[in-house]
Amino acid sequence: MTLSASERARYQRHLSLAEIGAAGQEKLKSARVLIVGAGGLGSPAALYLAAAGCGTLGLVDFDRVEVSNLQRQVLFDTGALGQPKAEAGRARLAALNPEIRVVAHALELRAANVRAVLADYDLAIDGSDRLSTRYLVNDACVLLGRPLISAAIHRFEGQLMTYVPGRGPCYRCLFPQAADGVVANCAEAGVLGVLPGVLGTLQATEAIKLITGVGTPLAGRLLTYDALELRFQEFRVERRRDCAVCGDAPTITAPCDPQAPPRAPQDGVRRLTPRALHALLVPPGGAAPPLVDVRERWEYDTGHLRNAVNIPLGELPQRIAEIPRVSAPVFICRSGGRSMHACTLALAAGVASPANLEGGMLAWAADVDPAMPVA
Ligand SMILES: [Zn+2]
């Protein structure tokens, strides 16, 4: 696609960059980018990609503009209140750059439509505030071989990763699975308005790099940003060979809608009496299972089993990766309720054969060790 005279004038500062030039700008003109979520992250990503001359932009959002959005969703102004976000965003981007094509997808992405929507695009930017959508988009991108630039924000912190097919881990490799709703969204937790501006702009940067082929994408690395300390950190992450979607033997072969998080005790959770657990721990040199005490820190400090690690239940979804997946861990709490919940979370995250200490530390003290203090 060659550039018109008006385009050459508009993108002159790109054309002046040797790394981009006319060839890179023509790649941008040919590029088709899907932006999932026209919110805090999608707003700056869409504005910068439109300004940069990304030829086709798709905006997926089924919400309407609310007044509380305007603190961070800079794609909208007060006059757009009440309008569908996809359509209001399309109008704003068209006004910014009439040279490009913007497609409004005023729908909710589901297993039934995600492949059809994504099929018309070369890469996806995920700024959704829903965990279930994030997994759905990730899985669809892996299955269709599309790069995905995924960001998330929470209060004063954000994180970013880029999935490039065949070059590193996907979102599910980093966060194998969490029950939907465990992570509070912006509505509940609050968010610094400028925070998604930083992360969404980084997403647009990554998209432009992937499209033009300049620089090094954030593949195989997780970037975190702490606005309060103004600190970026980077963590190397590997593709998981046992990843459910991009691993060597994937179990997810088509996008699927999320299931309700497990609540009731489930098949697959083993139940151990205190005496049965005691028998597992006693043999010297035996392969004792890892013990995970999910009580609060102060309860744990009052008295706990030797070698038990403390991961309070509320932290478990974020720290589930600390538990080896093939280790058949035993979860422990005061009376057996929280630990059963932990077992179901662990099962959902793919931890093999978790066990629950029936009756918890109270039962342990009663049946095995009367000297054990239990808060
Ligand atoms: Zn993966």
CSV table of C-alpha atoms and ligand atoms in Angstrom, one decimal:
chain,number,residue,atom,x,y,z
A,1,MET,CA,0.0,0.0,0.0
A,2,THR,CA,1.6,3.2,-1.1
A,3,LEU,CA,1.0,6.5,0.8
A,4,SER,CA,-1.0,9.4,-0.6
A,5,ALA,CA,0.3,13.0,-0.5
A,6,SER,CA,-1.9,13.8,2.5
A,7,GLU,CA,-0.6,10.7,4.3
A,8,ARG,CA,3.0,11.6,3.6
A,9,ALA,CA,2.3,15.0,5.1
A,10,ARG,CA,0.5,13.6,8.2
A,11,TYR,CA,3.1,10.9,9.0
A,12,GLN,CA,6.2,13.1,8.2
A,13,ARG,CA,7.8,12.5,11.6
A,14,HIS,CA,7.6,8.7,11.1
A,15,LEU,CA,9.0,9.0,7.6
A,16,SER,CA,11.9,10.9,9.0
A,17,LEU,CA,12.8,7.9,11.3
A,18,ALA,CA,15.1,5.6,9.3
A,19,GLU,CA,13.8,2.6,11.3
A,20,ILE,CA,10.2,3.3,10.1
A,21,GLY,CA,10.3,5.4,6.9
A,22,ALA,CA,7.9,4.9,4.1
A,23,ALA,CA,8.2,1.1,4.2
A,24,GLY,CA,7.2,1.0,7.9
A,25,GLN,CA,4.4,3.5,7.4
A,26,GLU,CA,3.0,1.4,4.6
A,27,LYS,CA,3.1,-1.6,6.9
A,28,LEU,CA,1.1,0.4,9.5
A,29,LYS,CA,-1.4,1.4,6.8
A,30,SER,CA,-1.9,-2.3,5.9
A,31,ALA,CA,-2.2,-3.4,9.6
A,32,ARG,CA,-5.4,-4.5,11.2
A,33,VAL,CA,-5.4,-4.2,15.0
A,34,LEU,CA,-8.2,-5.3,17.3
A,35,ILE,CA,-8.6,-3.5,20.6
A,36,VAL,CA,-10.5,-5.5,23.2
A,37,GLY,CA,-12.1,-3.1,25.7
A,38,ALA,CA,-12.5,0.6,24.9
A,39,GLY,CA,-11.6,1.6,28.5
A,40,GLY,CA,-8.7,3.0,30.4
A,41,LEU,CA,-6.1,0.9,28.5
A,42,GLY,CA,-7.9,0.8,25.2
A,43,SER,CA,-8.4,4.5,25.0
A,44,PRO,CA,-4.7,5.6,24.8
A,45,ALA,CA,-3.8,2.5,22.7
A,46,ALA,CA,-6.6,3.4,20.2
A,47,LEU,CA,-5.8,7.1,20.1
A,48,TYR,CA,-2.1,6.6,19.4
A,49,LEU,CA,-2.6,3.8,16.9
A,50,ALA,CA,-5.1,5.9,15.0
A,51,ALA,CA,-2.8,8.9,15.1
A,52,ALA,CA,0.1,6.7,13.9
A,53,GLY,CA,-1.8,5.6,10.8
A,54,CYS,CA,-2.7,2.1,11.7
A,55,GLY,CA,-5.0,1.4,8.7
A,56,THR,CA,-7.7,-0.7,10.4
A,57,LEU,CA,-8.7,-0.5,14.0
A,58,GLY,CA,-11.4,-2.6,15.6
A,59,LEU,CA,-12.9,-1.5,18.9
A,60,VAL,CA,-14.7,-4.2,21.0
A,61,ASP,CA,-16.9,-2.9,23.8
A,62,PHE,CA,-20.5,-3.4,24.7
A,63,ASP,CA,-20.7,-0.8,27.5
A,64,ARG,CA,-22.0,2.7,27.3
A,65,VAL,CA,-19.9,5.8,28.5
A,66,GLU,CA,-20.5,6.6,32.1
A,67,VAL,CA,-19.4,9.7,34.0
A,68,SER,CA,-17.0,7.7,36.2
A,69,ASN,CA,-15.2,6.5,33.1
A,70,LEU,CA,-14.0,10.0,32.2
A,71,GLN,CA,-11.4,10.1,34.9
A,72,ARG,CA,-9.2,7.8,32.8
A,73,GLN,CA,-10.9,6.8,29.5
A,74,VAL,CA,-9.6,9.6,27.4
A,75,LEU,CA,-11.2,8.4,24.2
A,76,PHE,CA,-14.5,9.9,25.4
A,77,ASP,CA,-15.6,13.4,26.4
A,78,THR,CA,-18.5,14.6,28.5
A,79,GLY,CA,-20.6,14.9,25.4
A,80,ALA,CA,-20.4,11.1,24.8
A,81,LEU,CA,-22.1,10.2,28.1
A,82,GLY,CA,-24.7,7.5,27.6
A,83,GLN,CA,-23.4,6.6,24.1
A,84,PRO,CA,-22.2,3.1,23.2
A,85,LYS,CA,-18.4,3.1,23.7
A,86,ALA,CA,-17.6,1.3,20.5
A,87,GLU,CA,-19.5,3.8,18.4
A,88,ALA,CA,-18.4,6.9,20.4
A,89,GLY,CA,-14.8,5.7,20.1
A,90,ARG,CA,-15.2,5.0,16.4
A,91,ALA,CA,-16.4,8.6,15.9
A,92,ARG,CA,-13.6,10.1,18.0
A,93,LEU,CA,-10.9,8.1,16.1
A,94,ALA,CA,-12.4,9.0,12.7
A,95,ALA,CA,-12.2,12.6,13.6
A,96,LEU,CA,-8.6,12.3,14.7
A,97,ASN,CA,-7.6,10.5,11.5
A,98,PRO,CA,-10.0,10.3,8.6
A,99,GLU,CA,-7.3,8.3,6.6
A,100,ILE,CA,-8.0,5.1,8.6
A,101,ARG,CA,-10.8,2.7,8.9
A,102,VAL,CA,-12.4,2.1,12.4
A,103,VAL,CA,-14.8,-0.8,13.0
A,104,ALA,CA,-17.1,-0.6,16.0
A,105,HIS,CA,-17.8,-4.1,17.5
A,106,ALA,CA,-20.5,-3.3,20.1
A,107,LEU,CA,-20.7,-6.8,21.4
A,108,GLU,CA,-19.5,-9.0,24.2
A,109,LEU,CA,-16.7,-11.4,23.2
A,110,ARG,CA,-17.8,-15.0,23.8
A,111,ALA,CA,-16.5,-18.4,22.8
A,112,ALA,CA,-19.1,-18.4,20.0
A,113,ASN,CA,-17.9,-15.1,18.3
A,114,VAL,CA,-14.3,-14.5,19.3
A,115,ARG,CA,-12.7,-16.4,16.4
A,116,ALA,CA,-14.9,-14.7,13.8
A,117,VAL,CA,-14.1,-11.3,15.2
A,118,LEU,CA,-10.4,-11.9,15.6
A,119,ALA,CA,-10.1,-13.5,12.1
A,120,ASP,CA,-10.2,-10.1,10.4
A,121,TYR,CA,-7.3,-8.7,12.4
A,122,ASP,CA,-3.5,-9.3,12.5
A,123,LEU,CA,-3.0,-8.7,16.2
A,124,ALA,CA,-4.9,-8.0,19.4
A,125,ILE,CA,-4.5,-5.6,22.2
A,126,ASP,CA,-6.3,-6.7,25.4
A,127,GLY,CA,-7.4,-4.0,27.8
A,128,SER,CA,-10.4,-5.8,29.2
A,129,ASP,CA,-11.1,-5.5,32.9
A,130,ARG,CA,-12.6,-9.0,33.0
A,131,LEU,CA,-10.4,-12.0,33.7
A,132,SER,CA,-12.7,-14.3,31.7
A,133,THR,CA,-12.3,-12.1,28.6
A,134,ARG,CA,-8.6,-12.1,29.1
A,135,TYR,CA,-8.3,-15.8,29.0
A,136,LEU,CA,-10.8,-16.0,26.1
A,137,VAL,CA,-8.8,-13.6,24.0
A,138,ASN,CA,-5.5,-15.3,24.9
A,139,ASP,CA,-6.8,-18.7,23.9
A,140,ALA,CA,-8.2,-17.4,20.6
A,141,CYS,CA,-4.9,-15.6,19.8
A,142,VAL,CA,-2.9,-18.8,20.5
A,143,LEU,CA,-5.3,-20.9,18.4
A,144,LEU,CA,-5.4,-18.5,15.5
A,145,GLY,CA,-1.6,-17.6,15.7
A,146,ARG,CA,-2.1,-13.9,16.4
A,147,PRO,CA,0.2,-11.8,18.5
A,148,LEU,CA,-1.4,-10.4,21.7
A,149,ILE,CA,-0.4,-7.5,23.8
A,150,SER,CA,-2.0,-7.8,27.1
A,151,ALA,CA,-2.0,-5.3,30.0
A,152,ALA,CA,-3.8,-5.1,33.3
A,153,ILE,CA,-4.0,-2.4,36.0
A,154,HIS,CA,-4.9,-2.4,39.7
A,155,ARG,CA,-4.9,0.6,41.9
A,156,PHE,CA,-1.4,2.1,41.4
A,157,GLU,CA,0.2,-0.9,39.6
A,158,GLY,CA,0.2,-2.3,36.1
A,159,GLN,CA,1.6,-5.2,34.2
A,160,LEU,CA,2.3,-5.8,30.5
A,161,MET,CA,3.3,-8.8,28.4
A,162,THR,CA,3.4,-9.5,24.7
A,163,TYR,CA,2.6,-12.9,23.3
A,164,VAL,CA,4.3,-13.6,20.0
A,165,PRO,CA,3.3,-17.0,18.5
A,166,GLY,CA,6.2,-19.4,18.6
A,167,ARG,CA,8.4,-17.0,20.5
A,168,GLY,CA,7.4,-17.3,24.2
A,169,PRO,CA,4.8,-17.8,26.8
A,170,CYS,CA,1.1,-16.8,26.5
A,171,TYR,CA,-1.0,-15.2,29.2
A,172,ARG,CA,-2.1,-18.6,30.5
A,173,CYS,CA,1.5,-19.7,30.9
A,174,LEU,CA,2.0,-16.9,33.4
A,175,PHE,CA,-1.4,-17.2,35.1
A,176,PRO,CA,-2.5,-20.8,34.6
A,177,GLN,CA,-6.0,-20.1,35.8
A,178,ALA,CA,-7.9,-18.2,38.4
A,179,ALA,CA,-11.5,-18.2,39.3
A,180,ASP,CA,-13.3,-15.3,37.7
A,181,GLY,CA,-14.2,-12.5,40.1
A,182,VAL,CA,-11.2,-13.3,42.4
A,183,VAL,CA,-9.4,-10.2,41.1
A,184,ALA,CA,-11.3,-7.1,42.0
A,185,ASN,CA,-12.0,-4.8,39.0
A,186,CYS,CA,-11.5,-1.1,38.9
A,187,ALA,CA,-15.1,-0.5,40.1
A,188,GLU,CA,-14.3,-2.2,43.3
A,189,ALA,CA,-10.7,-1.5,43.9
A,190,GLY,CA,-10.1,2.0,42.4
A,191,VAL,CA,-7.4,3.0,40.0
A,192,LEU,CA,-5.2,6.0,39.5
A,193,GLY,CA,-6.6,7.6,36.4
A,194,VAL,CA,-3.3,8.2,34.6
A,195,LEU,CA,-2.1,4.6,35.3
A,196,PRO,CA,-3.8,3.0,32.2
A,197,GLY,CA,-2.5,5.9,30.2
A,198,VAL,CA,1.1,4.6,30.8
A,199,LEU,CA,0.2,0.9,30.2
A,200,GLY,CA,-2.1,1.6,27.2
A,201,THR,CA,0.6,3.7,25.5
A,202,LEU,CA,3.1,0.9,26.0
A,203,GLN,CA,0.6,-1.5,24.4
A,204,ALA,CA,0.4,0.8,21.3
A,205,THR,CA,4.2,1.0,21.3
A,206,GLU,CA,4.5,-2.8,21.2
A,207,ALA,CA,1.9,-3.0,18.4
A,208,ILE,CA,3.8,-0.5,16.3
A,209,LYS,CA,7.0,-2.4,16.9
A,210,LEU,CA,5.5,-5.7,15.9
A,211,ILE,CA,3.8,-4.2,12.8
A,212,THR,CA,6.9,-2.5,11.5
A,213,GLY,CA,9.4,-5.1,12.8
A,214,VAL,CA,11.6,-2.6,14.7
A,215,GLY,CA,13.0,-3.2,18.1
A,216,THR,CA,12.6,-6.1,20.5
A,217,PRO,CA,9.1,-7.1,21.6
A,218,LEU,CA,8.3,-7.8,25.2
A,219,ALA,CA,8.0,-11.5,24.5
A,220,GLY,CA,9.1,-13.9,27.3
A,221,ARG,CA,9.2,-11.0,29.7
A,222,LEU,CA,6.6,-9.7,32.2
A,223,LEU,CA,6.9,-5.9,32.8
A,224,THR,CA,5.4,-4.5,36.0
A,225,TYR,CA,5.0,-0.8,36.8
A,226,ASP,CA,4.6,0.7,40.2
A,227,ALA,CA,3.3,4.3,39.9
A,228,LEU,CA,3.8,5.2,43.6
A,229,GLU,CA,7.5,4.3,43.5
A,230,LEU,CA,7.9,5.1,39.8
A,231,ARG,CA,9.5,1.7,39.2
A,232,PHE,CA,9.5,-0.6,36.3
A,233,GLN,CA,10.5,-4.2,36.9
A,234,GLU,CA,11.0,-7.0,34.4
A,235,PHE,CA,10.7,-10.8,35.0
A,236,ARG,CA,11.7,-13.4,32.6
A,237,VAL,CA,9.0,-15.9,31.9
A,238,GLU,CA,9.1,-19.2,30.0
A,239,ARG,CA,6.5,-20.9,28.0
A,240,ARG,CA,5.1,-23.7,30.1
A,241,ARG,CA,5.3,-27.1,28.4
A,242,ASP,CA,2.1,-28.0,30.3
A,243,CYS,CA,0.2,-24.9,29.4
A,244,ALA,CA,-3.4,-25.8,28.7
A,245,VAL,CA,-3.5,-23.8,25.4
A,246,CYS,CA,0.1,-23.3,24.0
A,247,GLY,CA,1.8,-26.3,25.7
A,248,ASP,CA,3.0,-29.5,24.2
A,249,ALA,CA,-0.3,-31.3,24.8
A,250,PRO,CA,-2.9,-28.6,24.9
A,251,THR,CA,-6.3,-29.4,26.5
A,252,ILE,CA,-7.9,-26.2,25.2
A,253,THR,CA,-8.4,-26.7,21.4
A,254,ALA,CA,-11.3,-24.2,21.0
A,255,PRO,CA,-12.2,-21.0,22.9
A,256,CYS,CA,-14.5,-21.8,25.8
A,257,ASP,CA,-16.7,-19.6,28.0
A,258,PRO,CA,-15.7,-19.6,31.6
A,259,GLN,CA,-17.4,-21.8,34.1
A,260,ALA,CA,-18.6,-20.6,37.4
A,261,PRO,CA,-15.8,-20.8,40.0
A,262,PRO,CA,-15.9,-23.9,42.1
A,263,ARG,CA,-17.5,-23.5,45.5
A,264,ALA,CA,-18.7,-26.8,46.8
A,265,PRO,CA,-16.1,-29.5,47.6
A,266,GLN,CA,-15.2,-31.2,44.4
A,267,ASP,CA,-14.2,-34.6,43.1
A,268,GLY,CA,-10.4,-34.7,43.0
A,269,VAL,CA,-9.9,-33.3,46.5
A,270,ARG,CA,-8.4,-35.9,48.8
A,271,ARG,CA,-9.4,-35.8,52.4
A,272,LEU,CA,-6.9,-36.6,55.1
A,273,THR,CA,-7.7,-37.1,58.8
A,274,PRO,CA,-5.1,-35.7,61.2
A,275,ARG,CA,-3.9,-39.3,61.9
A,276,ALA,CA,-3.5,-40.0,58.2
A,277,LEU,CA,-1.5,-36.9,57.7
A,278,HIS,CA,0.6,-37.7,60.7
A,279,ALA,CA,1.4,-41.1,59.2
A,280,LEU,CA,2.5,-39.3,55.9
A,281,LEU,CA,4.8,-37.0,57.8
A,282,VAL,CA,6.5,-39.4,60.2
A,283,PRO,CA,8.6,-41.8,58.0
A,284,PRO,CA,12.2,-40.5,58.0
A,285,GLY,CA,13.4,-40.0,54.4
A,286,GLY,CA,9.9,-40.4,53.1
A,287,ALA,CA,8.5,-38.1,50.4
A,288,ALA,CA,6.4,-35.9,52.7
A,289,PRO,CA,3.8,-33.7,50.8
A,290,PRO,CA,4.2,-30.0,50.8
A,291,LEU,CA,2.0,-28.4,53.5
A,292,VAL,CA,0.3,-25.1,52.7
A,293,ASP,CA,-1.3,-23.3,55.7
A,294,VAL,CA,-3.9,-20.9,54.4
A,295,ARG,CA,-4.7,-19.2,57.6
A,296,GLU,CA,-3.9,-15.5,58.3
A,297,ARG,CA,-0.3,-14.8,59.3
A,298,TRP,CA,-1.1,-14.2,63.0
A,299,GLU,CA,-2.9,-17.5,63.2
A,300,TYR,CA,0.0,-19.3,61.6
A,301,ASP,CA,2.5,-17.6,63.9
A,302,THR,CA,0.6,-18.9,66.9
A,303,GLY,CA,1.4,-22.4,66.0
A,304,HIS,CA,1.8,-24.4,62.8
A,305,LEU,CA,3.1,-27.7,61.5
A,306,ARG,CA,6.8,-28.1,60.8
A,307,ASN,CA,7.7,-27.2,57.2
A,308,ALA,CA,4.2,-25.7,56.5
A,309,VAL,CA,4.4,-22.6,54.3
A,310,ASN,CA,1.9,-19.8,55.0
A,311,ILE,CA,-0.2,-18.5,52.1
A,312,PRO,CA,-3.3,-16.9,53.4
A,313,LEU,CA,-6.4,-17.9,51.4
A,314,GLY,CA,-6.9,-14.4,50.1
A,315,GLU,CA,-3.4,-14.4,48.5
A,316,LEU,CA,-3.7,-17.9,47.1
A,317,PRO,CA,-4.9,-16.9,43.6
A,318,GLN,CA,-2.0,-14.6,43.1
A,319,ARG,CA,0.5,-17.0,44.6
A,320,ILE,CA,-0.7,-20.3,43.3
A,321,ALA,CA,2.4,-20.7,41.2
A,322,GLU,CA,4.4,-21.1,44.4
A,323,ILE,CA,2.8,-24.5,44.8
A,324,PRO,CA,4.4,-27.2,42.6
A,325,ARG,CA,1.7,-28.6,40.3
A,326,VAL,CA,2.5,-32.2,40.6
A,327,SER,CA,3.2,-32.2,44.4
A,328,ALA,CA,-0.1,-33.3,45.8
A,329,PRO,CA,0.0,-30.6,48.5
A,330,VAL,CA,-2.0,-30.7,51.7
A,331,PHE,CA,-3.9,-27.6,52.6
A,332,ILE,CA,-4.4,-26.6,56.2
A,333,CYS,CA,-6.5,-24.1,58.1
A,334,ARG,CA,-8.1,-23.8,61.6
A,335,SER,CA,-11.1,-26.1,61.1
A,336,GLY,CA,-11.0,-27.3,57.5
A,337,GLY,CA,-13.3,-24.8,55.7
A,338,ARG,CA,-10.8,-22.4,54.2
A,339,SER,CA,-8.5,-25.2,53.3
A,340,MET,CA,-11.3,-26.9,51.3
A,341,HIS,CA,-11.8,-23.7,49.4
A,342,ALA,CA,-8.0,-23.6,48.8
A,343,CYS,CA,-8.2,-27.1,47.4
A,344,THR,CA,-10.9,-26.2,44.9
A,345,LEU,CA,-8.8,-23.1,43.8
A,346,ALA,CA,-5.8,-25.3,43.5
A,347,LEU,CA,-7.7,-27.9,41.5
A,348,ALA,CA,-9.0,-25.2,39.1
A,349,ALA,CA,-5.4,-23.9,38.7
A,350,GLY,CA,-4.2,-27.4,37.6
A,351,VAL,CA,-2.5,-28.5,40.8
A,352,ALA,CA,-2.6,-32.3,40.9
A,353,SER,CA,-4.4,-34.1,43.7
A,354,PRO,CA,-4.7,-31.5,46.5
A,355,ALA,CA,-5.6,-32.8,49.9
A,356,ASN,CA,-7.6,-31.2,52.7
A,357,LEU,CA,-6.7,-31.7,56.4
A,358,GLU,CA,-10.2,-32.6,57.7
A,359,GLY,CA,-11.0,-30.6,60.8
A,360,GLY,CA,-7.9,-28.4,60.4
A,361,MET,CA,-5.5,-27.6,63.2
A,362,LEU,CA,-8.2,-28.0,65.8
A,363,ALA,CA,-8.6,-31.6,64.9
A,364,TRP,CA,-4.8,-32.0,64.7
A,365,ALA,CA,-4.5,-30.7,68.3
A,366,ALA,CA,-7.3,-33.0,69.5
A,367,ASP,CA,-6.1,-36.2,67.7
A,368,VAL,CA,-2.3,-36.0,67.3
A,369,ASP,CA,-0.6,-33.2,69.2
A,370,PRO,CA,-2.4,-31.7,72.3
A,371,ALA,CA,0.6,-29.3,72.7
A,372,MET,CA,-0.2,-27.6,69.4
A,373,PRO,CA,-1.5,-24.1,70.2
A,374,VAL,CA,-4.3,-23.1,67.8
A,375,ALA,CA,-5.5,-19.5,67.7
B,1,ZN,ZN,0.7,-20.8,27.3
